[in-house]
Short mmCIF file of C-alpha atoms and ligand atoms in Angstrom, two decimals:
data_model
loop_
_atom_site.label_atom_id
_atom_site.label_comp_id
_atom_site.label_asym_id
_atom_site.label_seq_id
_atom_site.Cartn_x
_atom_site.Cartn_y
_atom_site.Cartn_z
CA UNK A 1 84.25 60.39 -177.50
CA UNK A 2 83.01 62.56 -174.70
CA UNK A 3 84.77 61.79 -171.60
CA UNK A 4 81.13 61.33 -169.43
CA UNK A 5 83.23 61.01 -165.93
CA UNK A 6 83.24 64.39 -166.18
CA UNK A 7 80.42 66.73 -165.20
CA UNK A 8 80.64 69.48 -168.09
CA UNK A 9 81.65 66.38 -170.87
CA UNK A 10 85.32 67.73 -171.35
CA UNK A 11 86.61 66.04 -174.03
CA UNK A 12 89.20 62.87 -173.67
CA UNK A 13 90.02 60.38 -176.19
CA UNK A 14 91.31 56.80 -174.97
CA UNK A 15 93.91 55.74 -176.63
CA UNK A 16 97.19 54.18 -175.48
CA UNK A 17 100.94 54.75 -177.41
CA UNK A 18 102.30 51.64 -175.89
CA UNK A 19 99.65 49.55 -176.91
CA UNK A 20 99.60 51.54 -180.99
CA UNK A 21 103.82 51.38 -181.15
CA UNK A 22 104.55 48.42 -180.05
CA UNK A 23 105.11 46.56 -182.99
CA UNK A 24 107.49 49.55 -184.32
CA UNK A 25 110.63 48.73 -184.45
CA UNK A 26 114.30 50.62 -186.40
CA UNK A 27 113.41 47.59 -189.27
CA UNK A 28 109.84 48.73 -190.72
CA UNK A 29 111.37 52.43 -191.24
CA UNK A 30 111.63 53.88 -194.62
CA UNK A 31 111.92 57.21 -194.15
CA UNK A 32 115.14 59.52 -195.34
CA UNK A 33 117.87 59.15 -193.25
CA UNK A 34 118.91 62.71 -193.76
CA UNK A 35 115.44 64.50 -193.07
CA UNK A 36 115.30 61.51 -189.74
CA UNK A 37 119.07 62.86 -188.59
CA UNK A 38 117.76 66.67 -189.43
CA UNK A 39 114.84 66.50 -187.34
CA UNK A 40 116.35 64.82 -184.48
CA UNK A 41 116.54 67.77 -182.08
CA UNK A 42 112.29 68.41 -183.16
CA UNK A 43 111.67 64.85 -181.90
CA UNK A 44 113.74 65.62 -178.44
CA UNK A 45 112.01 68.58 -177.86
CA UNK A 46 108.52 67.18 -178.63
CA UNK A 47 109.01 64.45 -176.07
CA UNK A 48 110.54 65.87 -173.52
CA UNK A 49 107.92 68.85 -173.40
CA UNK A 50 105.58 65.91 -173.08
CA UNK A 51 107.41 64.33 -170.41
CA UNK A 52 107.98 68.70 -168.42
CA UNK A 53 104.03 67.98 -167.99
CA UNK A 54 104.57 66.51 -164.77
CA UNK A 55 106.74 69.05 -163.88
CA UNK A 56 103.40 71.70 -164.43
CA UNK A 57 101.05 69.33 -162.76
CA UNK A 58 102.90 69.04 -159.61
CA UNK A 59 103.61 73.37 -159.83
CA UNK A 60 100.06 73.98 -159.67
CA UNK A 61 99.23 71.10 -157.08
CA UNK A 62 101.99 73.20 -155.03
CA UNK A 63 100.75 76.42 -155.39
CA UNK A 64 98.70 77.27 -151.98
CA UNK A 65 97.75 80.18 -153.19
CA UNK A 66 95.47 79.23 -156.20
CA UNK A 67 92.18 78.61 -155.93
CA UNK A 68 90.83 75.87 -158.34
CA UNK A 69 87.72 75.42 -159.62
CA UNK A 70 86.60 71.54 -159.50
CA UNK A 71 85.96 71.77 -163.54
CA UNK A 72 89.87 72.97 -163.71
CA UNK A 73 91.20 69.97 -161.47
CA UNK A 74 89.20 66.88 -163.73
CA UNK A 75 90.30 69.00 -166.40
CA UNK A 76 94.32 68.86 -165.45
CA UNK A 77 93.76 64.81 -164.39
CA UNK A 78 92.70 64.38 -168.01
CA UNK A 79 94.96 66.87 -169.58
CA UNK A 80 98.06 65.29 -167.76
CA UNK A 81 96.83 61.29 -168.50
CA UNK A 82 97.14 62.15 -172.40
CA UNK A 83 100.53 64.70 -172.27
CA UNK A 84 102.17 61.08 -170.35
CA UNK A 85 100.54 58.99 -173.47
CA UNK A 86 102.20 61.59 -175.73
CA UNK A 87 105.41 61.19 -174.14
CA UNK A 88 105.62 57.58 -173.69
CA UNK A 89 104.82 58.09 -177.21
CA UNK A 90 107.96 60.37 -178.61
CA UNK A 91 109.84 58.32 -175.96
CA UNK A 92 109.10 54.62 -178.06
CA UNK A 93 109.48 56.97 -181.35
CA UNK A 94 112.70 58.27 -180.41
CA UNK A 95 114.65 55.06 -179.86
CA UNK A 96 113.40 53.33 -182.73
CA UNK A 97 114.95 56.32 -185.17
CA UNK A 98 118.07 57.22 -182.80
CA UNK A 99 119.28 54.04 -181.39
CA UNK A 100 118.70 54.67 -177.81
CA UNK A 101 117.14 52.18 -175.28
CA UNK A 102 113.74 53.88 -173.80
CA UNK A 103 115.65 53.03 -169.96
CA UNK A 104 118.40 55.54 -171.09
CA UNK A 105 116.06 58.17 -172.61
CA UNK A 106 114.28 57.88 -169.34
CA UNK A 107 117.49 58.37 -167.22
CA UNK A 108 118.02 61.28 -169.11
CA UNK A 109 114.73 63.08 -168.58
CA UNK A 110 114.68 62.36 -165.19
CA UNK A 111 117.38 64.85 -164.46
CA UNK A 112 115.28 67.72 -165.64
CA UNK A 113 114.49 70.42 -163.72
CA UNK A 114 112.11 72.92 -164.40
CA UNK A 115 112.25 76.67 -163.59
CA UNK A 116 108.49 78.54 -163.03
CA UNK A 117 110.11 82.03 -162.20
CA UNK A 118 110.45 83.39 -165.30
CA UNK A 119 106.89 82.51 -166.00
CA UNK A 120 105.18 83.31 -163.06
CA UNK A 121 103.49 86.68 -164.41
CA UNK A 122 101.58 84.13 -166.82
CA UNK A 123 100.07 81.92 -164.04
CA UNK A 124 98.69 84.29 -161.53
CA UNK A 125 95.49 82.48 -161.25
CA UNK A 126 93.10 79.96 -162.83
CA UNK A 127 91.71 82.36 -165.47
CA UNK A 128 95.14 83.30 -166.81
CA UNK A 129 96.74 79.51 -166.92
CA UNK A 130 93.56 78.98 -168.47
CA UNK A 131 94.62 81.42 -171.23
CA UNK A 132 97.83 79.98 -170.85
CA UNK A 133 97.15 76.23 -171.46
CA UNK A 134 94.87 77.40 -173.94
CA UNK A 135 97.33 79.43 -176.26
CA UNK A 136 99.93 76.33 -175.64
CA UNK A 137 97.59 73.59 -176.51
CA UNK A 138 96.06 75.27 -180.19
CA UNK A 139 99.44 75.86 -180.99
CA UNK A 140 100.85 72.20 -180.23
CA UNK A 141 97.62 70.83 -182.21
CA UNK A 142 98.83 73.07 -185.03
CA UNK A 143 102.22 71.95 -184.92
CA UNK A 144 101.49 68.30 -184.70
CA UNK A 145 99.44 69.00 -188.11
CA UNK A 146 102.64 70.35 -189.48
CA UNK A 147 104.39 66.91 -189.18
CA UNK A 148 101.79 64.88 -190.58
CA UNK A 149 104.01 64.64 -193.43
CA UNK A 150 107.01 63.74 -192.07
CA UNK A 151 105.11 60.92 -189.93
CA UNK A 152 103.62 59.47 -193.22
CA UNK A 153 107.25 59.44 -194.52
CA UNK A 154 108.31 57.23 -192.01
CA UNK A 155 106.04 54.35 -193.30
CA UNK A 156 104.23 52.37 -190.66
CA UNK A 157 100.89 53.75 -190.35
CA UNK A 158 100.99 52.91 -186.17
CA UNK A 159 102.77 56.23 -187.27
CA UNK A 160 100.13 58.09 -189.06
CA UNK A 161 97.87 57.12 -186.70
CA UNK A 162 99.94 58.46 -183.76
CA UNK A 163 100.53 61.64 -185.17
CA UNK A 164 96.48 62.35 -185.66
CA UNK A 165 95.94 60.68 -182.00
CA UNK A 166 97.95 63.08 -180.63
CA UNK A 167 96.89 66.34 -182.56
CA UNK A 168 93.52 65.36 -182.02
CA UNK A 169 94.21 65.16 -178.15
CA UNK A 170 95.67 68.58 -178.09
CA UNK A 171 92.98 70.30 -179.69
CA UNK A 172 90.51 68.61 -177.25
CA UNK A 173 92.83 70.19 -174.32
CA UNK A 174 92.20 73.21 -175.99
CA UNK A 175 88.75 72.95 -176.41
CA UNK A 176 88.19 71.96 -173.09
CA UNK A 177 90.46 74.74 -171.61
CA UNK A 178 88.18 77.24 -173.54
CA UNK A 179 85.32 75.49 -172.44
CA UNK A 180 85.82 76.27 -168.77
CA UNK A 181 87.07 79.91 -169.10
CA UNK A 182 83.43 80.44 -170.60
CA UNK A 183 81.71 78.59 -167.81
CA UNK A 184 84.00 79.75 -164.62
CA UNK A 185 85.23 83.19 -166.43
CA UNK A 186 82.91 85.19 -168.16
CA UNK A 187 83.27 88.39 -166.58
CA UNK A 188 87.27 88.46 -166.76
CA UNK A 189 86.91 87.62 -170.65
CA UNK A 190 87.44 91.18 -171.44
CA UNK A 191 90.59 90.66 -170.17
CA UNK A 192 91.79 88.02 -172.66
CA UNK A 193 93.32 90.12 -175.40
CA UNK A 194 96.02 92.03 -173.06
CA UNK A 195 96.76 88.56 -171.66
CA UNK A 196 97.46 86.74 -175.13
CA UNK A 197 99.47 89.75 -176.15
CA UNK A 198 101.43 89.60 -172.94
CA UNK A 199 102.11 85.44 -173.72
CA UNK A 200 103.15 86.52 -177.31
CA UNK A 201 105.44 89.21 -176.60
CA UNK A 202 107.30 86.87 -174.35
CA UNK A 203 107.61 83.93 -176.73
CA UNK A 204 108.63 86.11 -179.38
CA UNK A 205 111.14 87.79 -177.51
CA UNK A 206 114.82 87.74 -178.14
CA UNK A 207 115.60 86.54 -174.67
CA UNK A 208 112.99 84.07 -174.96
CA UNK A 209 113.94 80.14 -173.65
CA UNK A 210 112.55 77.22 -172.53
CA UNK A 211 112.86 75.92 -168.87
CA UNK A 212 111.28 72.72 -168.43
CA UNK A 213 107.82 74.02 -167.69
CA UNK A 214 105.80 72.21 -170.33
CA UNK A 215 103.67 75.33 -170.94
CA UNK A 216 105.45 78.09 -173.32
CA UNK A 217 107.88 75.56 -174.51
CA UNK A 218 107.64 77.28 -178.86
CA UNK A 219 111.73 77.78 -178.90
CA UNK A 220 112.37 75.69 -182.00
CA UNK A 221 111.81 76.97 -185.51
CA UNK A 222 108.73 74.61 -185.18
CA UNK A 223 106.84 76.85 -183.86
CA UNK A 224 106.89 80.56 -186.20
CA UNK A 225 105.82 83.74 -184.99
CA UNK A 226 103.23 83.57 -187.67
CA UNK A 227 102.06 80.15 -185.65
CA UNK A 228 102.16 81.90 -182.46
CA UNK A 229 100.15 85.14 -183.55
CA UNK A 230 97.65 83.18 -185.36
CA UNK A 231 97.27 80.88 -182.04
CA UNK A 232 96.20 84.54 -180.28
CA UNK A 233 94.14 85.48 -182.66
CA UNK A 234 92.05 82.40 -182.61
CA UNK A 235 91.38 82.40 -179.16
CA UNK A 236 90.37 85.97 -179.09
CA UNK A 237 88.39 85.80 -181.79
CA UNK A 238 86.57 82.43 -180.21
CA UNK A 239 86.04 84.27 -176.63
CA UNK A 240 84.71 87.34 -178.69
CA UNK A 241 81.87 85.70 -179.53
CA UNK A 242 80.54 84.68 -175.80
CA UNK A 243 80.95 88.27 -174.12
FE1 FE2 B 1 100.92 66.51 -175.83
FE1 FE2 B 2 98.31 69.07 -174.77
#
């Protein structure tokens, strides 16, 4: 559904994790125990990217020197509502599979700290974190697709479900970051193309990591340079077609 709040219909699906898992429990799973143990590390990384969102909300809030377009701000409230479903989420997901009360998980992520510096050429104003959020957001809808699979393994469908729910969110982030670089950012779409290339060569760098930043977190073999280029390509080709 369209989320009608806002005043250019970005798109927001209600749903709530808590409410979808909460019947799950270590008992209903079916799934290999070897391919659960193997991807343990994926489902860590997946949630606690989910959980860095905050760290990205409260960076931009920060930063005096950006100036935000009203669209961009109901955009983030949305954006950051549905990254906090995700991670409460991977959070319910990954203590039923690993044996480890939510309170601890929680403790644990709480000590995070997230480092914008090496990032900063990426974010210098709304039009490139646009690009930015953009080129993360396609790329986590296409990697949630990839574990359909595994999610239907597992066997409750709450499961299924989840996967989808969240996929589905992430490609309306993206769709609703695109939306506003055409509305606020036509002229600068030109631009686009040296940007993307600029996010790619980082994340395929050698020196490449991930600091707790939520945005340009693709440092697990989740996430293929073929993913990554095809991510670029896609939002070139989509901004292509509105200069
Ligand atoms: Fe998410
Ligand atoms: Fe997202």
């Amino acid at each position: 559904m369209s989320y009608i709040k806002t005043a250019i219909g970005l798109k927001c699906h209600d749903w709530s994790s808590v409410e979808l898992l909460k019947d799950l429990s270590p008992e209903v799973i079916i799934g290999n125990k070897e391919d659960i143990k193997y991807r343990q590390k994926h489902f860590w990384h997946d949630m606690s990217s989910e959980f860095d969102s905050k760290h990205f909300l409260i960076y931009l809030l920060k930063r005096k020197d950006l100036k935000l377009s009203d669209e961009f701000l109901e955009f983030v409230c949305l954006w950051h509502l549905d990254e906090q479903n995700h991670y409460r989420g991977l959070r319910k997901i990954n203590s039923v599979l690993y044996g480890q009360s939510e309170e601890l998980i929680e403790h644990q992520l709480k000590s995070r700290k997230p480092d914008f510096d090496p990032i900063e050429a990426f974010l210098t104003d709304e039009f490139t974190i646009l690009l930015s959020i953009a080129f993360d957001e396609i790329t986590s809808t296409r990697a949630y697709k990839q574990d359909f699979e595994l999610f239907d393994s597992l066997g409750p469908s709450c499961l299924s479900t989840w996967i989808r729910n969240a996929a589905k969110d992430e490609a309306a982030h993206y769709g609703n970051a695109i939306k506003i670089l055409k509305l606020r950012h036509q002229p600068r779409l030109k631009e686009a193309p040296a940007v993307l290339e600029s996010i790619l060569a980082h994340e395929t760098s050698q020196t490449f990591t991930y600091n707790n930043t939520f945005i340009f977190d693709h440092d697990t073999d989740d996430f293929s340079h073929d993913l990554l280029r095809h991510s670029k390509s896609t939002i070139i080709d989509i901004l292509e077609r509105h200069q």
